[in-house]
Short mmCIF file of C-alpha atoms in Angstrom, two decimals:
data_model
loop_
_atom_site.label_atom_id
_atom_site.label_comp_id
_atom_site.label_asym_id
_atom_site.label_seq_id
_atom_site.Cartn_x
_atom_site.Cartn_y
_atom_site.Cartn_z
CA MET E 32 -46.28 8.81 -18.42
CA THR E 33 -48.10 10.80 -15.75
CA THR E 34 -48.96 14.33 -16.80
CA LEU E 35 -48.25 16.65 -13.91
CA PRO E 36 -50.00 19.97 -13.30
CA LYS E 37 -47.87 23.07 -13.73
CA VAL E 38 -48.04 23.82 -10.00
CA THR E 39 -48.62 21.51 -7.06
CA ILE E 40 -48.88 22.91 -3.54
CA LEU E 41 -48.74 20.63 -0.53
CA LEU E 42 -50.55 22.77 2.02
CA GLY E 43 -50.27 20.37 4.93
CA PRO E 44 -51.48 20.21 7.61
CA GLN E 45 -48.50 19.05 9.65
CA THR E 46 -49.31 15.36 9.86
CA ARG E 47 -46.63 12.67 9.87
CA LEU E 48 -47.32 12.16 6.15
CA SER E 49 -46.86 15.87 5.35
CA LEU E 50 -43.55 15.93 7.20
CA ALA E 51 -42.43 12.73 5.45
CA LEU E 52 -43.34 14.11 2.02
CA ASN E 53 -41.48 17.32 2.75
CA ALA E 54 -38.35 15.35 3.71
CA HIS E 55 -38.68 13.17 0.60
CA LEU E 56 -38.91 16.16 -1.72
CA ARG E 57 -36.12 18.02 0.07
CA GLU E 58 -33.63 15.15 -0.12
CA ASN E 59 -34.32 14.52 -3.82
CA ARG E 60 -34.73 18.12 -4.96
CA GLN E 61 -31.41 18.51 -6.80
CA PHE E 62 -32.04 15.38 -8.87
CA LEU E 63 -35.56 16.54 -9.69
CA ARG E 64 -34.46 20.08 -10.50
CA ALA E 65 -32.06 18.72 -13.11
CA ARG E 66 -35.09 17.12 -14.75
CA GLY E 67 -37.24 20.23 -14.89
CA LEU E 68 -39.09 19.98 -11.58
CA ILE E 69 -38.81 22.96 -9.25
CA ILE E 70 -38.93 21.56 -5.73
CA LEU E 71 -39.46 24.09 -2.95
CA PRO E 72 -39.30 22.50 0.53
CA SER E 73 -41.17 23.99 3.44
CA ARG E 74 -38.42 26.39 4.56
CA VAL E 75 -38.70 28.07 1.14
CA ALA E 76 -42.28 27.35 0.08
CA SER E 77 -44.06 28.34 3.29
CA PRO E 78 -42.59 31.89 3.32
CA LEU E 79 -43.32 32.21 -0.41
CA VAL E 80 -46.99 31.28 0.05
CA ARG E 81 -47.26 33.69 2.98
CA ARG E 82 -45.92 36.48 0.74
CA ILE E 83 -48.52 35.82 -1.94
CA LEU E 84 -51.20 36.10 0.75
CA ASP E 85 -50.15 39.55 1.93
CA LYS E 86 -51.88 42.88 1.27
CA ARG E 87 -50.03 43.86 -1.91
CA PRO E 88 -51.92 44.31 -5.19
CA VAL E 89 -52.82 41.05 -6.90
CA ASP E 90 -50.58 41.66 -9.92
CA GLU E 91 -47.55 42.06 -7.65
CA ARG E 92 -48.33 38.85 -5.83
CA ILE E 93 -48.84 36.97 -9.10
CA ALA E 94 -45.52 38.24 -10.41
CA ASP E 95 -43.79 37.15 -7.19
CA PHE E 96 -45.27 33.66 -7.48
CA LYS E 97 -44.46 33.28 -11.16
CA SER E 98 -40.84 34.29 -10.67
CA ALA E 99 -40.43 31.37 -8.26
CA THR E 100 -42.36 28.74 -10.23
CA GLU E 101 -42.40 29.47 -13.97
CA GLN E 102 -39.08 27.84 -14.87
CA GLY E 103 -40.54 24.33 -14.79
CA ILE E 104 -43.11 22.12 -13.14
CA ALA E 105 -43.26 23.41 -9.56
CA ILE E 106 -43.96 21.40 -6.42
CA LEU E 107 -44.22 23.50 -3.27
CA SER E 108 -44.21 21.89 0.15
CA ALA E 109 -45.87 24.69 2.13
CA ILE E 110 -46.89 22.48 5.03
CA ASN E 111 -47.08 25.29 7.60
CA MET E 112 -49.95 27.19 6.05
CA PHE E 113 -52.63 25.95 8.43
CA GLY E 114 -50.56 27.26 11.31
CA PRO E 115 -48.93 25.11 14.00
CA PRO E 116 -51.15 22.20 15.10
CA GLN E 117 -50.99 23.43 18.68
CA ALA E 118 -52.86 26.57 17.57
CA GLY E 119 -55.86 24.41 16.73
CA LEU E 120 -58.85 23.33 18.75
CA ALA E 121 -60.11 26.88 19.15
CA LYS E 122 -63.62 28.01 18.22
CA GLY E 123 -64.58 24.35 17.83
CA GLU E 124 -62.49 24.07 14.66
CA LEU E 125 -59.42 22.07 13.70
CA PHE E 126 -57.66 25.11 12.28
CA PRO E 127 -59.53 28.29 13.20
CA ASP E 128 -59.97 30.73 10.31
CA ALA E 129 -57.54 28.80 8.08
CA GLU E 130 -59.96 29.10 5.18
CA LEU E 131 -60.00 32.88 5.56
CA THR E 132 -56.20 32.99 5.50
CA LEU E 133 -55.98 30.82 2.41
CA ALA E 134 -58.78 32.52 0.48
CA GLY E 135 -56.28 34.94 -1.07
CA LEU E 136 -54.58 32.07 -2.92
CA ASP E 137 -57.21 31.87 -5.65
CA PRO E 138 -56.22 34.81 -7.88
CA VAL E 139 -52.54 33.84 -7.60
CA VAL E 140 -52.43 30.05 -7.95
CA GLY E 141 -55.47 29.58 -10.20
CA ASP E 142 -55.75 25.97 -11.38
CA ALA E 143 -52.90 24.62 -9.27
CA ARG E 144 -53.22 21.21 -7.67
CA ILE E 145 -53.64 21.45 -3.89
CA VAL E 146 -52.44 18.43 -1.92
CA LEU E 147 -53.76 17.82 1.59
CA ALA E 148 -52.28 15.11 3.82
CA LEU E 149 -54.92 14.27 6.42
CA ASP E 150 -54.90 11.83 9.30
CA GLU E 151 -57.00 10.55 12.16
CA LEU E 152 -57.21 13.10 14.94
CA PRO E 153 -55.09 11.22 17.52
CA GLU E 154 -52.29 10.94 14.96
CA LEU E 155 -52.59 14.64 14.11
CA PHE E 156 -52.52 15.62 17.77
CA LEU E 157 -49.43 13.53 18.52
CA ALA E 158 -47.54 14.57 15.38
CA ALA E 159 -47.21 18.06 16.87
CA LYS E 160 -45.07 16.67 19.73
CA SER E 161 -46.34 19.50 21.92
CA GLU E 162 -47.12 18.85 25.58
CA ALA E 163 -49.22 22.02 25.74
CA PHE E 164 -51.32 20.86 22.80
CA GLU E 165 -51.73 17.38 24.27
CA GLU E 166 -52.95 18.97 27.49
CA ARG E 167 -55.49 21.00 25.52
CA VAL E 168 -56.75 17.79 23.92
CA ARG E 169 -57.02 16.13 27.34
CA ASN E 170 -59.14 19.05 28.52
CA THR E 171 -61.45 18.90 25.50
CA SER E 172 -64.56 16.73 25.75
CA TRP E 173 -64.93 13.80 23.39
CA GLU E 174 -68.13 15.35 22.01
CA VAL E 175 -66.18 18.41 20.83
CA LEU E 176 -63.43 16.25 19.34
CA TYR E 177 -66.00 14.13 17.51
CA GLU E 178 -67.52 17.22 15.89
CA LEU E 179 -64.18 18.36 14.43
CA SER E 180 -64.55 17.85 10.71
CA TRP E 181 -61.99 17.39 7.94
CA HIS E 182 -64.88 17.51 5.48
CA ASP E 183 -65.89 20.99 6.59
CA LEU E 184 -62.32 22.23 6.13
CA VAL E 185 -61.83 20.68 2.68
CA SER E 186 -65.25 21.76 1.40
CA GLU E 187 -64.52 25.35 2.43
CA LEU E 188 -61.21 25.26 0.55
CA VAL E 189 -62.92 23.81 -2.53
CA ASP E 190 -65.36 26.71 -2.49
CA LEU E 191 -62.62 29.30 -1.96
CA LEU E 192 -60.36 27.91 -4.74
CA PRO E 193 -62.89 27.37 -7.54
CA THR E 194 -60.42 26.46 -10.30
CA ALA E 195 -57.93 24.41 -8.28
CA SER E 196 -57.93 20.62 -8.14
CA PHE E 197 -57.39 18.72 -4.90
CA LEU E 198 -55.56 15.52 -4.04
CA VAL E 199 -56.32 14.24 -0.54
CA LEU E 200 -53.83 11.82 0.99
CA THR E 201 -54.06 9.83 4.21
CA GLY E 202 -51.22 8.19 6.08
CA ALA E 203 -52.45 4.61 6.05
CA ARG E 204 -53.65 4.52 2.46
CA ALA E 205 -50.64 6.36 1.05
CA GLY E 206 -48.21 4.16 2.93
CA GLU E 207 -49.63 1.00 1.44
CA ASP E 208 -48.88 2.13 -2.13
CA LEU E 209 -45.89 4.47 -2.02
CA GLN E 210 -45.02 3.82 -5.67
CA ARG E 211 -48.40 5.10 -6.85
CA LEU E 212 -48.18 8.05 -4.47
CA GLU E 213 -44.76 9.05 -5.83
CA ALA E 214 -46.02 8.67 -9.39
CA ALA E 215 -48.97 10.94 -8.61
CA LEU E 216 -46.67 13.61 -7.19
CA LEU E 217 -43.56 13.29 -9.38
CA GLY E 218 -44.69 11.63 -12.59
CA GLU E 219 -42.18 9.61 -14.58
CA GLN E 220 -39.28 10.48 -12.26
CA THR E 221 -40.46 8.01 -9.66
CA GLY E 222 -38.19 4.98 -9.39
CA LYS E 223 -35.12 6.99 -10.40
CA LEU E 224 -34.62 9.03 -7.25
CA PRO E 225 -31.23 9.01 -5.54
CA GLN E 226 -32.98 8.79 -2.13
CA PRO E 227 -35.96 6.59 -2.97
CA TYR E 228 -36.75 5.43 0.56
CA THR E 229 -36.87 8.72 2.45
CA LEU E 230 -40.67 8.78 2.45
CA LEU E 231 -40.92 5.25 3.80
CA ARG E 232 -38.20 5.82 6.41
CA ASN E 233 -40.17 8.73 7.83
CA LEU E 234 -43.36 6.69 8.13
CA ILE E 235 -42.03 3.59 9.92
CA SER E 236 -40.46 2.90 13.28
CA GLU E 237 -36.76 2.60 14.04
CA THR E 238 -37.13 -1.17 13.99
CA GLY E 239 -38.74 -0.92 10.56
CA VAL E 240 -35.88 1.25 9.30
CA ALA E 241 -33.38 -1.36 10.53
CA VAL E 242 -35.31 -4.08 8.68
CA LEU E 243 -35.37 -1.93 5.55
CA ASP E 244 -31.61 -1.40 5.73
CA ARG E 245 -31.05 -5.17 6.00
CA MET E 246 -33.27 -5.67 2.95
CA LEU E 247 -31.35 -3.06 0.97
CA SER E 248 -28.03 -4.70 1.86
CA ARG E 249 -29.26 -7.80 0.02
CA GLY E 250 -30.70 -6.01 -3.01
CA THR E 251 -33.68 -3.94 -4.08
CA PRO E 252 -36.96 -5.04 -2.47
CA ASP E 253 -40.05 -5.19 -4.64
CA HIS E 254 -43.06 -2.99 -4.07
CA GLU E 255 -45.13 -5.71 -2.40
CA THR E 256 -42.34 -6.28 0.11
CA LEU E 257 -42.15 -2.56 0.86
CA ALA E 258 -45.92 -2.39 1.31
CA ASP E 259 -45.76 -5.29 3.77
CA LEU E 260 -42.89 -3.55 5.58
CA TYR E 261 -45.00 -0.43 5.96
CA LYS E 262 -48.00 -2.39 7.25
CA SER E 263 -45.82 -4.12 9.83
CA PHE E 264 -43.88 -1.10 11.09
CA ALA E 265 -45.96 2.01 10.36
CA VAL E 266 -45.76 4.45 13.26
CA LYS E 267 -49.18 4.62 14.84
CA ALA E 268 -50.17 5.72 18.31
CA SER E 269 -51.12 2.80 20.52
CA LEU E 270 -54.24 2.91 22.68
CA PRO E 271 -52.12 3.24 25.86
CA GLU E 272 -50.25 6.18 24.29
CA GLN E 273 -53.51 7.84 23.29
CA LYS E 274 -54.79 7.37 26.82
CA GLU E 275 -51.63 8.67 28.49
CA LYS E 276 -50.93 11.67 26.27
CA LEU E 277 -54.39 12.62 25.01
CA GLY E 278 -56.74 11.21 27.61
CA LEU E 279 -58.61 9.19 24.96
CA ASP E 280 -60.17 5.88 25.95
CA LYS E 281 -60.67 2.97 23.56
CA VAL E 282 -64.27 3.84 22.73
CA THR E 283 -63.42 7.47 21.90
CA SER E 284 -60.49 6.34 19.74
CA ILE E 285 -62.77 4.00 17.79
CA LEU E 286 -65.38 6.74 17.34
CA LEU E 287 -62.74 9.17 16.03
CA THR E 288 -61.51 6.54 13.55
CA GLN E 289 -65.06 5.98 12.33
CA ARG E 290 -65.61 9.72 12.01
CA PHE E 291 -62.42 10.04 9.96
CA GLU E 292 -63.61 7.36 7.52
CA GLU E 293 -66.98 9.09 7.24
CA ASP E 294 -65.22 12.39 6.54
CA LEU E 295 -63.19 10.77 3.76
CA GLU E 296 -66.31 9.35 2.16
CA GLN E 297 -67.91 12.78 2.17
CA ILE E 298 -64.74 14.45 0.89
CA SER E 299 -64.60 12.03 -2.03
CA THR E 300 -67.95 13.38 -3.27
CA LEU E 301 -66.72 16.98 -3.49
CA PRO E 302 -66.09 18.45 -6.94
CA ARG E 303 -62.48 18.53 -8.20
CA VAL E 304 -61.34 16.34 -5.30
CA THR E 305 -59.53 13.00 -5.58
CA VAL E 306 -58.99 10.93 -2.44
CA PHE E 307 -55.90 8.76 -2.84
#
């Protein structure tokens, strides 16, 4: 049995994985609530987290947070807290001043588990589905893009939340072992969900969803089969798409992938941080 922390907060940012996790939690929330898990999807959790970051006295903010989370094990999907992705790429940062905004969480959430769903920059940029943001990326030099650092962001959050623990997820790695990911987030309830495939459906293409549906019509696929399905049909921006929408050539795309892997290696050395 997996022992879950009292409070888990999925802070985002708004990657494909964050959006998929939010949908997965939302569609299974009634089942989980009946088993003692308080599931707050983004439309509820994001406003709640904004309230506990306002200018009221700390004791009022703590009371507000406890009233929403103390009736069970709470999982909050507050995936909007870094701001919209299209607000990024200012001041040479991924999410300008996000760490300052989130600093006020510490006295309220204490030793909560903070979940961050990160991705390679091209995937992050395209997940926003914003033409204005894509244009901003096209007008940003590759040198500036290369210097954008997930490690800097996570290390600042670790410093600002000194008693919280952190679970860092990435799209590719999480998708290859969805069972373990669900167990990490939901504990013993994994495998019993009424909508067990929502997470996978939101990470694969329409063709992959059609293949999944055919599999399910014949029975319950095993975990290895689902992992292979993900590997075959995971939604990932092609090099032509990156070139057309983001202005990224093959070399720049490769460099950004390498930088992402380097960031993950550095992140894994931070205290209180687990990289899935």
